CSV table of N, CA, C and O in Angstrom, one decimal:
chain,number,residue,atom,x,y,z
D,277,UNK,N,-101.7,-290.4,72.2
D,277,UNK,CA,-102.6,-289.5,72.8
D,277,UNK,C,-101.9,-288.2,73.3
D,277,UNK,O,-100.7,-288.3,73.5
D,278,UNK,N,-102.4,-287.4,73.4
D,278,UNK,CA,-102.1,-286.0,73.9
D,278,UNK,C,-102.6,-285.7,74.8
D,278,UNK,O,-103.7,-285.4,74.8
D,279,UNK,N,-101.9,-285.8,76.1
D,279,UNK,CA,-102.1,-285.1,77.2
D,279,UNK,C,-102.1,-283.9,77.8
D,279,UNK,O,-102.4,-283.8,79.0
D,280,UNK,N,-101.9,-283.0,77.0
D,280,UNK,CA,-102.0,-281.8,77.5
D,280,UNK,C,-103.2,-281.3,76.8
D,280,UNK,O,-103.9,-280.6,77.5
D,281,UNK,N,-103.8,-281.7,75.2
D,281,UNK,CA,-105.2,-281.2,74.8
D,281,UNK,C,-106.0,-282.6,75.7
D,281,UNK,O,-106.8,-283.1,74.9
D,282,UNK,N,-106.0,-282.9,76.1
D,282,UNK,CA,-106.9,-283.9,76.9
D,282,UNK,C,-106.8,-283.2,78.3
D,282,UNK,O,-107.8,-282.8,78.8
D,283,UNK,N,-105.9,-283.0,79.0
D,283,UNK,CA,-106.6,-282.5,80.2
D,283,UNK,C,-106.9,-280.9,79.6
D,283,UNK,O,-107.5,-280.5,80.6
D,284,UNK,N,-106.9,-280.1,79.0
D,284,UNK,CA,-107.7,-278.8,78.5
D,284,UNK,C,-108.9,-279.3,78.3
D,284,UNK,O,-109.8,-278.9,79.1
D,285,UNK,N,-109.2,-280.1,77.5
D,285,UNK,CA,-110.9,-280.5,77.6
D,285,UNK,C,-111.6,-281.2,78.4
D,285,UNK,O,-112.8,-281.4,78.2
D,286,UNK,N,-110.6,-281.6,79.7
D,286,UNK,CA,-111.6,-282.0,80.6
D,286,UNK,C,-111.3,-280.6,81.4
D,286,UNK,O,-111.7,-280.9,82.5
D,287,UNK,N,-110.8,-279.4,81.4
D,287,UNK,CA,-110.7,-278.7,82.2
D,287,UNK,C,-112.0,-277.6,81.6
D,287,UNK,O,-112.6,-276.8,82.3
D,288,UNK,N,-112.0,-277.9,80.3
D,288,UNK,CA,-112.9,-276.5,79.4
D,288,UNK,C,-114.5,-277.3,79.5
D,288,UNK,O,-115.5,-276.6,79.7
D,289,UNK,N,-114.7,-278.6,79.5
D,289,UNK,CA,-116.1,-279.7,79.8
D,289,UNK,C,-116.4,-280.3,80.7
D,289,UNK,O,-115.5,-280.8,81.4
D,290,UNK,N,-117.8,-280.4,81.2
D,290,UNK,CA,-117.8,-280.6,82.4
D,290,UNK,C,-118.3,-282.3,82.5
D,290,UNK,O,-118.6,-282.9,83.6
D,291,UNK,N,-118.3,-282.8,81.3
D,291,UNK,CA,-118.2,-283.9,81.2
D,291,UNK,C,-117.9,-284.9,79.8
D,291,UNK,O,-118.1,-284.6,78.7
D,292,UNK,N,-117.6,-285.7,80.1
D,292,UNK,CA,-116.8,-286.5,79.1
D,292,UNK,C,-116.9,-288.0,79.0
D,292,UNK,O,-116.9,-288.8,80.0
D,293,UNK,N,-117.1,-288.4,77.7
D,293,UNK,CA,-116.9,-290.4,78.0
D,293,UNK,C,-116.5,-290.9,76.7
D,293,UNK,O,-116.7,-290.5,75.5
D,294,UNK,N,-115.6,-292.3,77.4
D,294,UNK,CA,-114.8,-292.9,75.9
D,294,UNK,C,-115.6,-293.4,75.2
D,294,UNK,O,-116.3,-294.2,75.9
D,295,UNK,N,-116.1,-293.4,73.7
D,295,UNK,CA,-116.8,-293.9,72.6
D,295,UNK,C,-115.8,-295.1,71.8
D,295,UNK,O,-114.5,-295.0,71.7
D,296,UNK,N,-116.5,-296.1,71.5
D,296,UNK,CA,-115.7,-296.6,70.5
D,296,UNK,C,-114.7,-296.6,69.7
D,296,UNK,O,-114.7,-295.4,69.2
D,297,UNK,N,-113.8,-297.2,69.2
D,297,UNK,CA,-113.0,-296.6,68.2
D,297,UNK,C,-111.4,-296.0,68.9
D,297,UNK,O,-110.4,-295.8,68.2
D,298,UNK,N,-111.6,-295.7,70.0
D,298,UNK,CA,-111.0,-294.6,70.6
D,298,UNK,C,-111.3,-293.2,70.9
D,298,UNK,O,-110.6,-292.6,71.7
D,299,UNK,N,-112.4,-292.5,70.1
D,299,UNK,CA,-112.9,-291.6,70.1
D,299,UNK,C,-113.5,-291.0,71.5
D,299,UNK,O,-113.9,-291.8,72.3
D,300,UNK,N,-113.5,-289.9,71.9
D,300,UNK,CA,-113.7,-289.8,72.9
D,300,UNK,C,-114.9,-288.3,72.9
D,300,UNK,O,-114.6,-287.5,72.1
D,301,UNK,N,-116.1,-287.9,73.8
D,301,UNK,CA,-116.7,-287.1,73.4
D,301,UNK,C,-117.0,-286.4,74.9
D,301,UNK,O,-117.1,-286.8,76.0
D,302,UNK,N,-117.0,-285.0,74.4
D,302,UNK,CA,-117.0,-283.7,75.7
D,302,UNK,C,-118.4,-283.2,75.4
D,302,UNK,O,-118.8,-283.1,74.3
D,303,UNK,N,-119.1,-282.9,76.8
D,303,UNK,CA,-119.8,-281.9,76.2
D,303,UNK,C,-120.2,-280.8,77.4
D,303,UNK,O,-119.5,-281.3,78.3
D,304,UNK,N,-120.6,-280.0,77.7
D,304,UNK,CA,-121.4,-279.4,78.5
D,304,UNK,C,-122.2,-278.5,78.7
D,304,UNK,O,-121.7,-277.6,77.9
D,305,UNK,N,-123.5,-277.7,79.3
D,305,UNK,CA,-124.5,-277.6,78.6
D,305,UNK,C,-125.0,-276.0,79.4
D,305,UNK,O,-124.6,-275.9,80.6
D,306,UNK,N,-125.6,-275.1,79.1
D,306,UNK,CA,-125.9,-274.0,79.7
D,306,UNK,C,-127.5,-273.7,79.5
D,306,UNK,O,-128.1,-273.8,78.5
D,307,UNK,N,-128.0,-273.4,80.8
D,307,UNK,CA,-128.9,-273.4,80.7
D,307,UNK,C,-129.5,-271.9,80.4
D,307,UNK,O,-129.1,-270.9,81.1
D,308,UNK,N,-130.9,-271.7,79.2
D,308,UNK,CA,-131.5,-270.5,79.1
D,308,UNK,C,-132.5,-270.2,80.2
D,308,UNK,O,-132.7,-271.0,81.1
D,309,UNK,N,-133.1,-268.9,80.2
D,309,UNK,CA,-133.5,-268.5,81.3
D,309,UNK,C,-135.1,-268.8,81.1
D,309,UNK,O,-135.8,-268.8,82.1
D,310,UNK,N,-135.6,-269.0,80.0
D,310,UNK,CA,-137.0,-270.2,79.8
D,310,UNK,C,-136.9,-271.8,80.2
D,310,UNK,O,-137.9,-272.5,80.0
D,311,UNK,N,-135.9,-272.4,80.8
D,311,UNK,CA,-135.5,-273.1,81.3
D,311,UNK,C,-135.0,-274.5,80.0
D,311,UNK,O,-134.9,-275.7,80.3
D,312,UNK,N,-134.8,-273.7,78.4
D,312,UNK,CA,-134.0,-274.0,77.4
D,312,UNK,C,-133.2,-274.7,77.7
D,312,UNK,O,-133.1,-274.5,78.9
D,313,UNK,N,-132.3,-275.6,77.2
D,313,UNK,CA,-130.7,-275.8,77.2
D,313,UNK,C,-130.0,-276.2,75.8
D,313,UNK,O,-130.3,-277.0,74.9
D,314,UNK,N,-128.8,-275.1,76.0
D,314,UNK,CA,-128.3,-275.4,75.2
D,314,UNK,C,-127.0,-276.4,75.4
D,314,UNK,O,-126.5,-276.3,76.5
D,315,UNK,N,-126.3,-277.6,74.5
D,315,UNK,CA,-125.7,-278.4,74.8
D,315,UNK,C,-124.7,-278.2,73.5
D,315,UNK,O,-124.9,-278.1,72.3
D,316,UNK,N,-123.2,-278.3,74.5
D,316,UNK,CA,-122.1,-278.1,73.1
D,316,UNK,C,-121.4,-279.6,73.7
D,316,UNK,O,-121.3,-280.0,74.8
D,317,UNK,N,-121.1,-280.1,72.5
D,317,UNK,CA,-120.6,-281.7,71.9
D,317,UNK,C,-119.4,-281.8,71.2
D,317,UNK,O,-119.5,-281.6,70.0
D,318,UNK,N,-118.1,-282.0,71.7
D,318,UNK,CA,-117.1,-282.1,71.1
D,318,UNK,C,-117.1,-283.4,71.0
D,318,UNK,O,-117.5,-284.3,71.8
D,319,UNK,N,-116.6,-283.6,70.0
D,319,UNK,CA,-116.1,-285.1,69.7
D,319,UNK,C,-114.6,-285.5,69.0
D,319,UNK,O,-114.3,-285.1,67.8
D,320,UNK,N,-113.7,-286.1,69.7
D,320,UNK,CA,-112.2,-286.1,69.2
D,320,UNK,C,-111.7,-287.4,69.1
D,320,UNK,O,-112.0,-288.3,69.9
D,321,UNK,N,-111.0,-287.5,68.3
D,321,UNK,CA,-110.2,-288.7,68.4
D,321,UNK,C,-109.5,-289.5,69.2
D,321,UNK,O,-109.8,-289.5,70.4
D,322,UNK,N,-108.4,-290.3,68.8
D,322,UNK,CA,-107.6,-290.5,70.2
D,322,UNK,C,-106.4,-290.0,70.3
D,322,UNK,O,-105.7,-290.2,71.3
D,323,UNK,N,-105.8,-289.0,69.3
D,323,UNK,CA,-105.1,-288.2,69.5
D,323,UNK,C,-105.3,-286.7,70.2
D,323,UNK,O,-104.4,-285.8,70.4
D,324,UNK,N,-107.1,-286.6,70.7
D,324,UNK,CA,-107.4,-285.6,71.1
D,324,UNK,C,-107.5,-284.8,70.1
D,324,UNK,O,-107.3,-283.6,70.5
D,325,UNK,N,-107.6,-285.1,68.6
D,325,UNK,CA,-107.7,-283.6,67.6
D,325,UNK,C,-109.7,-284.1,67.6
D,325,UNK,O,-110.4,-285.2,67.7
D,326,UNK,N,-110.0,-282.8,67.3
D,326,UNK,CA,-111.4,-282.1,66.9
D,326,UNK,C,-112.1,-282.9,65.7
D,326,UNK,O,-111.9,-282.6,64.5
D,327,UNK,N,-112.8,-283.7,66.1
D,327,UNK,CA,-113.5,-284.4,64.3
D,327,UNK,C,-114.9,-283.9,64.4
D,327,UNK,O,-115.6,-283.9,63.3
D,328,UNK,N,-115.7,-283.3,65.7
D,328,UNK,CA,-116.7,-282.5,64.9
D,328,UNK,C,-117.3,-281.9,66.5
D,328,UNK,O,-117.0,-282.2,67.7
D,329,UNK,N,-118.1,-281.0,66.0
D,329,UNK,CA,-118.5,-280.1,67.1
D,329,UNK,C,-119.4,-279.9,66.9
D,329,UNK,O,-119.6,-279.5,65.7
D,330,UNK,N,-120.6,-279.8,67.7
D,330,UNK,CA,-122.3,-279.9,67.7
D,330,UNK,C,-123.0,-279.0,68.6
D,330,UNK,O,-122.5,-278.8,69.7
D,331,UNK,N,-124.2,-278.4,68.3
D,331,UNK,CA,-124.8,-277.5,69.3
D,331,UNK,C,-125.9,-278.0,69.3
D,331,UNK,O,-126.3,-278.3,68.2
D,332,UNK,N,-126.7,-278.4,70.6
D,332,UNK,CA,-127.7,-279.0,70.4
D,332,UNK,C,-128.9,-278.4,71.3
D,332,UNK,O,-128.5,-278.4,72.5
D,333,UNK,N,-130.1,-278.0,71.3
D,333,UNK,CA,-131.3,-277.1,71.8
D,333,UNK,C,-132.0,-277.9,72.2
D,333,UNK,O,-132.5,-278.8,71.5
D,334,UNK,N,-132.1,-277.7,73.3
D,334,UNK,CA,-133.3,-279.2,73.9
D,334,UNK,C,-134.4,-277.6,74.5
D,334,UNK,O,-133.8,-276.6,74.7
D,335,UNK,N,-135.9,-277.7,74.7
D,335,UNK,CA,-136.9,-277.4,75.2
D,335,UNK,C,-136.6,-277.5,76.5
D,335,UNK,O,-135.7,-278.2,77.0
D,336,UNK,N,-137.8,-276.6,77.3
D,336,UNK,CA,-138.0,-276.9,78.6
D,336,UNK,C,-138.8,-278.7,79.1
D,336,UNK,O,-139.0,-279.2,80.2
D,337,UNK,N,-138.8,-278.9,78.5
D,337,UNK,CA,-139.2,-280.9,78.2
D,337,UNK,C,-138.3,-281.1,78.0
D,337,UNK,O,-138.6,-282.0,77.1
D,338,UNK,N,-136.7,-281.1,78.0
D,338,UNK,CA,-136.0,-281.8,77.8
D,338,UNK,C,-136.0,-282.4,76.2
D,338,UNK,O,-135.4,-283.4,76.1
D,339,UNK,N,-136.6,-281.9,75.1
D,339,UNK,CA,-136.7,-282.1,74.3
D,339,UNK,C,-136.0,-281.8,73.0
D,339,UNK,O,-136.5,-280.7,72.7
D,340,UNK,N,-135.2,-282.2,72.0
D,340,UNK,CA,-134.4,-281.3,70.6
D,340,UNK,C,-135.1,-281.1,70.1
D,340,UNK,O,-136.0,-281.7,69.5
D,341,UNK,N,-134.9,-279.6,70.3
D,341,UNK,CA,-135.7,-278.9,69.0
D,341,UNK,C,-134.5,-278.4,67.9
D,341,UNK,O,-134.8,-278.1,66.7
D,342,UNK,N,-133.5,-278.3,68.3
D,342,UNK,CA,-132.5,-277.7,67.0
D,342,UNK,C,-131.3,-278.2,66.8
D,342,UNK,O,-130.7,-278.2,67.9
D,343,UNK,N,-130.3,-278.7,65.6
D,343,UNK,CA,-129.3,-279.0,66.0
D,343,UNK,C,-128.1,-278.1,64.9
D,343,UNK,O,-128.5,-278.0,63.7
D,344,UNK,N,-127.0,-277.6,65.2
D,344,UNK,CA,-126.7,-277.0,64.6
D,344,UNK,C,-125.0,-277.7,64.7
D,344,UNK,O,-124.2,-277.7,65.6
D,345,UNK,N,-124.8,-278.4,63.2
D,345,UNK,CA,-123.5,-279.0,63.0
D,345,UNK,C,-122.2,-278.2,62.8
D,345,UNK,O,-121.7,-278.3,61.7
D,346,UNK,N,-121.6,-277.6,63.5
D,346,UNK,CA,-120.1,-276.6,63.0
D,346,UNK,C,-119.6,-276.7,62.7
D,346,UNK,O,-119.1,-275.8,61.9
D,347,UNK,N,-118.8,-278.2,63.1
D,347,UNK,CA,-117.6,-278.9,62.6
D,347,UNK,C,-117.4,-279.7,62.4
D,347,UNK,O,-117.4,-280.4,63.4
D,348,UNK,N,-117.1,-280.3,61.3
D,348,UNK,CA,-116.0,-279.6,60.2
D,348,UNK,C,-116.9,-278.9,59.1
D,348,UNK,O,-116.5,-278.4,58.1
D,349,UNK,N,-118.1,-278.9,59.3
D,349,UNK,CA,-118.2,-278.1,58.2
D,349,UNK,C,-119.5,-277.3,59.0
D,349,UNK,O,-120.1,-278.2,59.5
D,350,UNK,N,-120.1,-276.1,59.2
D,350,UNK,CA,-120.9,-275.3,59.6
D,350,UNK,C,-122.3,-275.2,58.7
D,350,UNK,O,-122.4,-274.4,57.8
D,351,UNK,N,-123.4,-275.9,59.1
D,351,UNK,CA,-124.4,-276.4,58.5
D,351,UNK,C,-125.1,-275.5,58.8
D,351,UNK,O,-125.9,-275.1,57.9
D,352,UNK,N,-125.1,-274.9,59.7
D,352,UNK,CA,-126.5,-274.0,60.4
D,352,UNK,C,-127.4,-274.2,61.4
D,352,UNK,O,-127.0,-275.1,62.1
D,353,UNK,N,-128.2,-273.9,61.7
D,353,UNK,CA,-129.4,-274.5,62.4
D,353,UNK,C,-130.4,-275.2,61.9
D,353,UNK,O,-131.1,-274.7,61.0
D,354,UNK,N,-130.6,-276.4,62.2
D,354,UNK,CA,-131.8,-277.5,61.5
D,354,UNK,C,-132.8,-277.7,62.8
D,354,UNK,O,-132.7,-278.3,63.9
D,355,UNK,N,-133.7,-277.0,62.4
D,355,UNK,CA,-135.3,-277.5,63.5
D,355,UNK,C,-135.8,-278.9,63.2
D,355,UNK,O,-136.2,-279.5,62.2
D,356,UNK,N,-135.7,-279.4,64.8
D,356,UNK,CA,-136.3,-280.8,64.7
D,356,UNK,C,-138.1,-280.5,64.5
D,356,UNK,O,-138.9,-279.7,64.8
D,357,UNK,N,-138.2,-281.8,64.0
D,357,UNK,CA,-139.9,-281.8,63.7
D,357,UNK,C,-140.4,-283.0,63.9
D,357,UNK,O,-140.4,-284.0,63.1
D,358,UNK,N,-140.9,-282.8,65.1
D,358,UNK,CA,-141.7,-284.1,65.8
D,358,UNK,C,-142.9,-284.4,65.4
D,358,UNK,O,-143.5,-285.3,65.9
């Protein structure tokens, strides 16, 4: 493990928890001024490298409306459809 990119992502996320595998996942979320949120999702290994990176759009319901995959490969924006 990497200690120095492991405390950077807990220093850059405001929250974090160990997943299976060893994997481990960051995220934290900013809020829009319609009361939107947007939620960014790192997810790393146990060496602390990058296996994928997620943007996720929840409604003022607390609800996904969009998710947009970056990493590793940059998908775009996909509207959820309830």
């Amino acid at each position: 493990m990497n200690e120095q990119k492991r405390t950077k992502n807990e220093r850059e996320f405001d929250h974090w928890e160990d997943e299976s595998g060893g994997n481990r996942r960051y995220w934290f979320d900013i809020k829009g001024k319609s009361g939107a949120i947007a939620r960014y999702i790192k997810t790393v290994n146990k060496d602390e490298i990058t296996i994928s990176f997620v943007q996720e759009i929840y409604n003022a319901a607390a609800e996904l409306t969009e998710l947009h995959e970056k990493y590793p490969v940059d998908k775009g924006h996909k509207k959820i459809i309830k």
